[in-house]
Amino acid sequence: MAVAVASGILRLIPSTRAVECGLPVPRCCSLRCSLFAAPIPSKIRYHSDAAITAPRAASPKTVEDGNSNETDTVPTPKVIIDQDSDPDATIVEITFGDRLGSLLDTMKSLKNLGLNVVKANVYLDSSGKHNKFAITRASTGRKVDDPELLEAIRLTIINNMLEYHPESSSQLAMGAAFGVEPPGQEVDVDIATHIDVYDDGPDRSLLVVETADYAGLLVDLVKIITDIDIAVQSGEFDTEGLLAKAKFHISYKGKPIIKPLQLVIFSNVLSNSLRYFLRRPTTEEASF
């Protein structure tokens, strides 16, 4: 699968054959799911079990206004999509040690998805330089509430990181297939996958999922959860190197998830579904 962003179109192209279509709103995007309710304005070629292709930078000159010292230890890239901290905007935070610049090309790519960057700031701490954006949909002026568009945002950011900082490919799951250097080790799905449910007030629970990253993970998670009648209210999705961590505020018929349901639904259904998606083999054209 490949990704290309141009003229407001994000294309995810499966390796078997690319069929361009406007995706319908998936079953997960029902009225139960207030966070994910609107269709994507762009056309998408998408399949959840594929990786992304990023143009490979030929030299450090292509670095997006940042530093690229290949002699240093490569830091762990982090992309955070936060739906909780701002009621009016989706907050995106990107960190890659101290190597990121102003990310003007990344902001342009986000605008090509039909988004407005309404605020941007940078801060430093011991983990590096953090670029933080507040983004809204250009068509409505509201925060992004569709899971496929949120995943498109995440893949676009990773795509740009692979293009302008090719050294990041060894630290990203997407780099295994399309980076200049694949990760040094493969993530063990059984070891990496953790699912926990916590109390989160009188009306909801907090679901925390940590697992190996892959393109389409956010959409798959929301679909699995909402297909079993669990409502997703808001959340945060973090990509940290080869792993992804999702936090969802969830409820069942307006109430927290009781312990027996937690065991049956999340320990079995969600865990087994994730293992299926992560271990599903890809089909090459030569096999036909």
Coordinates of C-alpha atoms in Angstrom, one line a residue:
M1 CA 0.0 0.0 0.0
A2 CA 1.3 3.5 -0.8
V3 CA 0.4 7.0 0.3
A4 CA 0.5 10.1 -1.8
V5 CA -0.8 13.5 -0.8
A6 CA -1.5 16.0 -3.5
S7 CA -4.2 18.6 -4.1
G8 CA -6.1 17.6 -1.0
I9 CA -6.2 13.9 -1.9
L10 CA -4.7 11.3 0.3
R11 CA -4.3 8.0 -1.5
L12 CA -3.5 4.7 0.3
I13 CA -2.8 2.2 -2.5
P14 CA -3.0 -1.5 -1.8
S15 CA -0.2 -3.7 -3.3
T16 CA -2.6 -5.9 -5.1
R17 CA -4.5 -3.3 -7.1
A18 CA -5.5 0.3 -6.5
V19 CA -9.1 1.2 -6.9
E20 CA -10.0 4.8 -6.2
C21 CA -13.3 5.3 -4.5
G22 CA -14.9 7.7 -2.0
L23 CA -15.2 5.7 1.2
P24 CA -18.6 5.5 2.9
V25 CA -18.8 6.1 6.6
P26 CA -18.0 2.8 8.2
R27 CA -20.3 1.0 10.6
C28 CA -18.4 2.4 13.5
C29 CA -19.5 5.9 12.6
S30 CA -23.0 5.6 14.1
L31 CA -24.9 8.0 16.3
R32 CA -23.5 6.1 19.3
C33 CA -20.1 7.4 18.5
S34 CA -20.1 11.1 19.1
L35 CA -16.4 11.6 18.6
F36 CA -16.4 10.0 15.1
A37 CA -19.4 11.3 13.2
A38 CA -18.5 13.0 9.9
P39 CA -17.3 11.7 6.5
I40 CA -13.9 12.6 5.1
P41 CA -14.0 15.4 2.5
S42 CA -11.2 13.8 0.5
K43 CA -11.0 10.7 -1.6
I44 CA -9.1 7.8 0.0
R45 CA -7.6 4.6 -1.3
Y46 CA -7.5 2.7 1.9
H47 CA -7.0 -0.8 3.4
S48 CA -6.3 -1.2 7.1
D49 CA -3.6 -3.9 6.9
A50 CA -1.2 -2.0 4.6
A51 CA 1.8 0.2 5.3
I52 CA 2.5 3.5 3.8
T53 CA 5.0 4.6 1.2
A54 CA 6.9 7.8 1.7
P55 CA 9.3 9.5 -0.8
R56 CA 12.8 8.8 0.3
A57 CA 14.9 11.8 0.9
A58 CA 18.1 11.6 -1.1
S59 CA 20.2 13.8 1.2
P60 CA 20.0 15.8 4.4
K61 CA 19.2 18.9 2.2
T62 CA 15.6 17.7 2.1
V63 CA 15.2 17.9 5.9
E64 CA 12.1 20.0 6.8
D65 CA 13.9 22.9 8.4
G66 CA 15.4 20.7 11.1
N67 CA 18.6 19.0 12.1
S68 CA 19.7 15.6 10.7
N69 CA 22.9 14.4 12.3
E70 CA 23.3 10.8 11.2
T71 CA 26.2 10.3 13.7
D72 CA 23.8 10.8 16.7
T73 CA 21.6 8.2 18.2
V74 CA 18.3 8.3 16.4
P75 CA 15.5 9.4 18.8
T76 CA 12.1 7.8 19.0
P77 CA 9.5 9.6 16.8
K78 CA 6.3 10.4 18.6
V79 CA 2.9 11.5 17.1
I80 CA 0.1 12.3 19.5
I81 CA -3.5 13.0 18.4
D82 CA -5.4 14.5 21.4
Q83 CA -9.2 14.8 21.4
D84 CA -9.5 15.6 25.1
S85 CA -7.6 18.7 26.0
D86 CA -9.3 21.2 23.7
P87 CA -13.1 21.2 23.2
D88 CA -12.9 23.1 19.9
A89 CA -9.9 21.7 18.1
T90 CA -7.9 18.5 17.6
I91 CA -4.4 18.8 19.1
V92 CA -1.6 17.2 17.3
E93 CA 1.9 16.9 18.8
I94 CA 5.0 15.8 17.0
T95 CA 8.4 15.0 18.6
F96 CA 11.6 13.6 17.1
G97 CA 14.3 14.6 19.5
D98 CA 15.6 18.0 18.5
R99 CA 15.6 17.3 14.8
L100 CA 12.3 18.9 13.8
G101 CA 12.1 22.4 12.4
S102 CA 9.0 24.5 11.8
L103 CA 7.2 21.7 9.9
L104 CA 5.8 24.1 7.3
D105 CA 5.5 21.3 4.8
T106 CA 3.6 19.2 7.3
M107 CA 1.2 22.0 8.0
K108 CA 0.7 22.4 4.2
S109 CA 0.0 18.7 3.9
L110 CA -2.6 18.9 6.7
K111 CA -4.3 21.9 4.9
N112 CA -4.4 19.7 1.8
L113 CA -6.6 17.3 3.8
G114 CA -9.2 20.0 4.3
L115 CA -7.9 21.2 7.6
N116 CA -7.0 24.5 9.2
V117 CA -4.1 24.9 11.5
V118 CA -5.6 27.5 13.9
K119 CA -2.7 27.6 16.4
A120 CA 0.9 26.3 16.5
N121 CA 3.6 26.4 19.1
V122 CA 6.9 24.8 20.1
Y123 CA 8.3 23.9 23.5
L124 CA 11.4 22.1 24.7
D125 CA 11.9 19.7 27.5
S126 CA 14.3 16.8 28.3
S127 CA 12.8 14.6 25.6
G128 CA 13.3 17.1 22.8
K129 CA 11.5 19.7 20.8
H130 CA 7.7 19.4 20.7
N131 CA 5.7 20.9 17.7
K132 CA 2.1 21.3 18.7
F133 CA -0.8 22.2 16.4
A134 CA -4.4 22.9 17.0
I135 CA -6.4 21.9 13.9
T136 CA -10.0 22.1 12.8
R137 CA -12.0 21.1 9.7
A138 CA -11.9 23.9 7.1
S139 CA -15.5 23.1 6.2
T140 CA -17.0 23.5 9.7
G141 CA -14.4 25.2 11.8
R142 CA -14.8 22.3 14.3
K143 CA -12.5 19.7 15.7
V144 CA -11.9 16.5 13.6
D145 CA -14.4 13.8 14.7
D146 CA -14.0 11.1 12.0
P147 CA -11.7 8.1 12.7
E148 CA -10.6 7.8 9.0
L149 CA -9.6 11.4 8.8
L150 CA -7.8 11.2 12.1
E151 CA -5.9 8.2 10.8
A152 CA -5.2 10.1 7.5
I153 CA -3.7 12.9 9.7
R154 CA -1.5 10.4 11.5
L155 CA -0.3 8.8 8.3
T156 CA 0.3 12.1 6.6
I157 CA 2.5 13.2 9.5
I158 CA 4.5 9.9 9.5
N159 CA 4.7 10.1 5.7
N160 CA 6.3 13.6 5.9
M161 CA 8.7 12.4 8.7
L162 CA 9.9 9.5 6.5
E163 CA 10.4 11.9 3.6
Y164 CA 12.2 14.7 5.4
H165 CA 13.9 12.6 8.1
P166 CA 14.7 9.3 6.5
E167 CA 16.7 8.2 9.5
S168 CA 13.4 7.9 11.4
S169 CA 12.4 4.8 9.3
S170 CA 14.4 2.6 11.6
Q171 CA 12.3 3.7 14.5
L172 CA 8.8 3.5 12.8
A173 CA 6.7 0.5 12.0
M174 CA 6.0 2.0 8.6
G175 CA 9.7 2.0 7.9
A176 CA 9.8 -1.8 7.8
A177 CA 8.4 -1.8 4.3
F178 CA 9.1 1.6 2.9
G179 CA 11.9 3.3 4.9
V180 CA 15.5 3.6 4.0
E181 CA 16.3 1.4 7.0
P182 CA 13.9 -1.1 8.6
P183 CA 13.6 -1.4 12.4
G184 CA 16.2 -3.5 14.0
Q185 CA 13.8 -5.9 15.6
E186 CA 10.2 -7.0 15.0
V187 CA 7.6 -6.4 17.7
D188 CA 6.2 -9.5 19.3
V189 CA 2.4 -9.0 19.1
D190 CA 1.6 -11.1 22.2
I191 CA 4.2 -9.2 24.3
A192 CA 3.4 -5.8 22.9
T193 CA -0.4 -6.0 23.2
H194 CA -1.9 -4.8 26.5
I195 CA -5.6 -3.9 27.1
D196 CA -6.8 -2.3 30.3
V197 CA -10.1 -0.8 31.5
Y198 CA -10.3 1.7 34.3
D199 CA -13.0 3.6 36.2
D200 CA -13.6 7.0 34.6
G201 CA -16.5 8.6 36.5
P202 CA -20.1 7.6 37.1
D203 CA -21.0 7.4 33.4
R204 CA -18.0 5.9 31.5
S205 CA -14.8 3.9 31.6
L206 CA -11.4 4.5 30.2
L207 CA -10.1 1.9 27.8
V208 CA -6.3 1.8 27.2
V209 CA -4.9 -0.2 24.4
E210 CA -1.2 -0.6 23.6
T211 CA -0.1 -2.7 20.7
A212 CA 2.2 -2.9 17.6
D213 CA 1.6 -0.1 15.2
Y214 CA 0.3 -0.5 11.6
A215 CA -1.5 1.7 9.1
G216 CA -5.2 1.7 9.8
L217 CA -4.9 0.8 13.4
L218 CA -7.0 3.7 14.7
V219 CA -9.9 2.9 12.3
D220 CA -9.7 -0.8 13.2
L221 CA -9.8 -0.1 16.9
V222 CA -12.9 2.2 16.7
K223 CA -14.7 -0.2 14.4
I224 CA -14.1 -3.2 16.7
I225 CA -15.3 -1.2 19.7
T226 CA -18.4 0.3 18.2
D227 CA -19.4 -2.9 16.4
I228 CA -20.0 -4.4 19.8
D229 CA -22.3 -1.5 20.9
I230 CA -19.7 0.3 22.9
A231 CA -19.9 4.1 22.5
V232 CA -16.6 6.0 22.1
Q233 CA -16.9 9.6 23.4
S234 CA -13.4 11.0 23.0
G235 CA -9.8 9.9 23.4
E236 CA -6.1 10.2 22.5
F237 CA -4.0 8.2 20.1
D238 CA -0.2 8.1 20.5
T239 CA 2.3 6.7 18.1
E240 CA 5.7 6.1 19.8
G241 CA 8.2 4.4 17.6
L242 CA 7.0 0.9 16.7
L243 CA 4.1 1.0 19.2
A244 CA 0.8 2.7 19.4
K245 CA -1.2 3.6 22.5
A246 CA -4.9 4.5 22.4
K247 CA -7.0 5.9 25.2
F248 CA -10.8 6.0 24.7
H249 CA -13.5 7.2 27.0
I250 CA -16.2 4.6 26.5
S251 CA -19.6 3.6 27.8
Y252 CA -22.3 0.9 27.3
K253 CA -25.8 2.3 27.2
G254 CA -24.7 5.4 29.0
K255 CA -23.0 3.5 31.8
P256 CA -19.5 2.3 32.6
I257 CA -18.4 -1.1 31.4
I258 CA -19.0 -3.6 34.2
K259 CA -16.3 -6.2 35.1
P260 CA -17.8 -9.2 33.4
L261 CA -18.2 -7.3 30.1
Q262 CA -14.6 -6.1 30.4
L263 CA -13.3 -9.6 30.6
V264 CA -15.5 -10.9 27.7
I265 CA -15.3 -8.0 25.3
F266 CA -11.8 -6.6 25.8
S267 CA -9.8 -9.5 26.9
N268 CA -11.2 -11.7 24.2
V269 CA -12.9 -9.9 21.3
L270 CA -10.6 -6.9 21.1
S271 CA -7.4 -8.8 21.9
N272 CA -8.1 -11.5 19.4
S273 CA -9.1 -9.0 16.7
L274 CA -5.9 -7.1 17.1
R275 CA -3.9 -10.2 16.8
Y276 CA -5.7 -11.1 13.6
F277 CA -5.1 -7.7 12.0
L278 CA -1.4 -7.7 13.0
R279 CA -0.8 -11.3 11.8
R280 CA -2.9 -11.2 8.7
P281 CA -0.7 -12.1 5.7
T282 CA -0.6 -9.8 2.7
T283 CA -1.4 -11.1 -0.7
E284 CA 1.0 -10.3 -3.5
E285 CA 0.0 -10.0 -7.1
A286 CA 2.3 -12.9 -8.1
S287 CA 0.1 -15.3 -6.1
F288 CA -2.8 -14.9 -8.4

